[in-house]
């Protein structure tokens, strides 16, 4: 039996984990250069960034794609 999530690198990984690993790897400043959104540029915080990413699908997709390309 095969899992439908077997090839999904984000399966079981929360958005908070994705964001925190990217911040630990790149830092807020470089992350803001890679994905230019205000929540990464101006007074960045985990809380404000997660709130923005949860309601902004295109930005979340970019963050998830960067996570996959960085850590997969």
mmCIF file of C-alpha atoms in Angstrom:
data_model
loop_
_atom_site.group_PDB
_atom_site.id
_atom_site.type_symbol
_atom_site.label_atom_id
_atom_site.label_comp_id
_atom_site.label_asym_id
_atom_site.label_seq_id
_atom_site.Cartn_x
_atom_site.Cartn_y
_atom_site.Cartn_z
ATOM 1 C CA UNK A 1 0.000 0.000 0.000
ATOM 2 C CA UNK A 2 1.412 3.406 -0.952
ATOM 3 C CA UNK A 3 0.701 6.676 0.753
ATOM 4 C CA UNK A 4 -0.727 9.508 -1.330
ATOM 5 C CA UNK A 5 1.610 11.821 0.594
ATOM 6 C CA UNK A 6 4.767 9.776 0.011
ATOM 7 C CA UNK A 7 6.209 12.311 -2.439
ATOM 8 C CA UNK A 8 4.944 15.475 -0.743
ATOM 9 C CA UNK A 9 7.940 17.080 1.043
ATOM 10 C CA UNK A 10 5.563 19.310 3.024
ATOM 11 C CA UNK A 11 3.397 16.477 4.371
ATOM 12 C CA UNK A 12 3.260 16.751 8.146
ATOM 13 C CA UNK A 13 5.258 20.006 8.212
ATOM 14 C CA UNK A 14 3.381 22.999 9.623
ATOM 15 C CA UNK A 15 3.625 26.476 8.149
ATOM 16 C CA UNK A 16 5.262 27.626 11.397
ATOM 17 C CA UNK A 17 8.020 25.009 11.009
ATOM 18 C CA UNK A 18 8.523 26.011 7.359
ATOM 19 C CA UNK A 19 8.828 29.694 8.301
ATOM 20 C CA UNK A 20 11.095 29.102 11.296
ATOM 21 C CA UNK A 21 13.494 26.869 9.340
ATOM 22 C CA UNK A 22 13.706 29.433 6.532
ATOM 23 C CA UNK A 23 14.348 32.269 9.008
ATOM 24 C CA UNK A 24 17.013 30.187 10.775
ATOM 25 C CA UNK A 25 18.655 29.406 7.428
ATOM 26 C CA UNK A 26 18.402 32.771 5.650
ATOM 27 C CA UNK A 27 17.486 35.349 8.293
ATOM 28 C CA UNK A 28 14.675 37.870 7.865
ATOM 29 C CA UNK A 29 16.700 40.236 5.674
ATOM 30 C CA UNK A 30 17.673 37.659 3.059
ATOM 31 C CA UNK A 31 14.222 36.088 3.207
ATOM 32 C CA UNK A 32 12.751 39.523 2.395
ATOM 33 C CA UNK A 33 15.056 39.756 -0.632
ATOM 34 C CA UNK A 34 14.041 36.300 -1.859
ATOM 35 C CA UNK A 35 10.327 36.852 -1.227
ATOM 36 C CA UNK A 36 9.661 40.611 -1.127
ATOM 37 C CA UNK A 37 6.638 40.942 1.145
ATOM 38 C CA UNK A 38 6.208 43.606 3.830
ATOM 39 C CA UNK A 39 5.790 41.132 6.673
ATOM 40 C CA UNK A 40 9.412 40.017 6.064
ATOM 41 C CA UNK A 41 10.754 43.556 5.439
ATOM 42 C CA UNK A 42 9.171 45.780 8.073
ATOM 43 C CA UNK A 43 9.439 44.716 11.721
ATOM 44 C CA UNK A 44 9.258 40.994 10.902
ATOM 45 C CA UNK A 45 7.880 38.524 13.419
ATOM 46 C CA UNK A 46 6.701 34.940 13.318
ATOM 47 C CA UNK A 47 3.182 35.907 14.390
ATOM 48 C CA UNK A 48 2.625 38.629 11.781
ATOM 49 C CA UNK A 49 4.226 36.561 9.022
ATOM 50 C CA UNK A 50 2.137 33.476 9.778
ATOM 51 C CA UNK A 51 -1.048 35.575 9.825
ATOM 52 C CA UNK A 52 -0.188 37.059 6.413
ATOM 53 C CA UNK A 53 0.878 33.739 4.868
ATOM 54 C CA UNK A 54 -2.256 31.927 6.043
ATOM 55 C CA UNK A 55 -4.507 34.392 4.224
ATOM 56 C CA UNK A 56 -2.322 35.099 1.167
ATOM 57 C CA UNK A 57 -2.097 32.006 -1.009
ATOM 58 C CA UNK A 58 0.475 33.298 -3.533
ATOM 59 C CA UNK A 59 2.902 34.301 -0.773
ATOM 60 C CA UNK A 60 2.454 30.989 1.038
ATOM 61 C CA UNK A 61 3.143 29.144 -2.231
ATOM 62 C CA UNK A 62 6.408 31.077 -2.665
ATOM 63 C CA UNK A 63 7.475 30.323 0.915
ATOM 64 C CA UNK A 64 6.671 26.634 0.501
ATOM 65 C CA UNK A 65 8.537 26.475 -2.832
ATOM 66 C CA UNK A 66 11.594 28.129 -1.269
ATOM 67 C CA UNK A 67 11.450 25.657 1.625
ATOM 68 C CA UNK A 68 11.325 22.697 -0.774
ATOM 69 C CA UNK A 69 14.160 24.010 -2.929
ATOM 70 C CA UNK A 70 16.263 24.772 0.152
ATOM 71 C CA UNK A 71 15.733 21.643 2.243
ATOM 72 C CA UNK A 72 14.495 18.883 -0.090
#
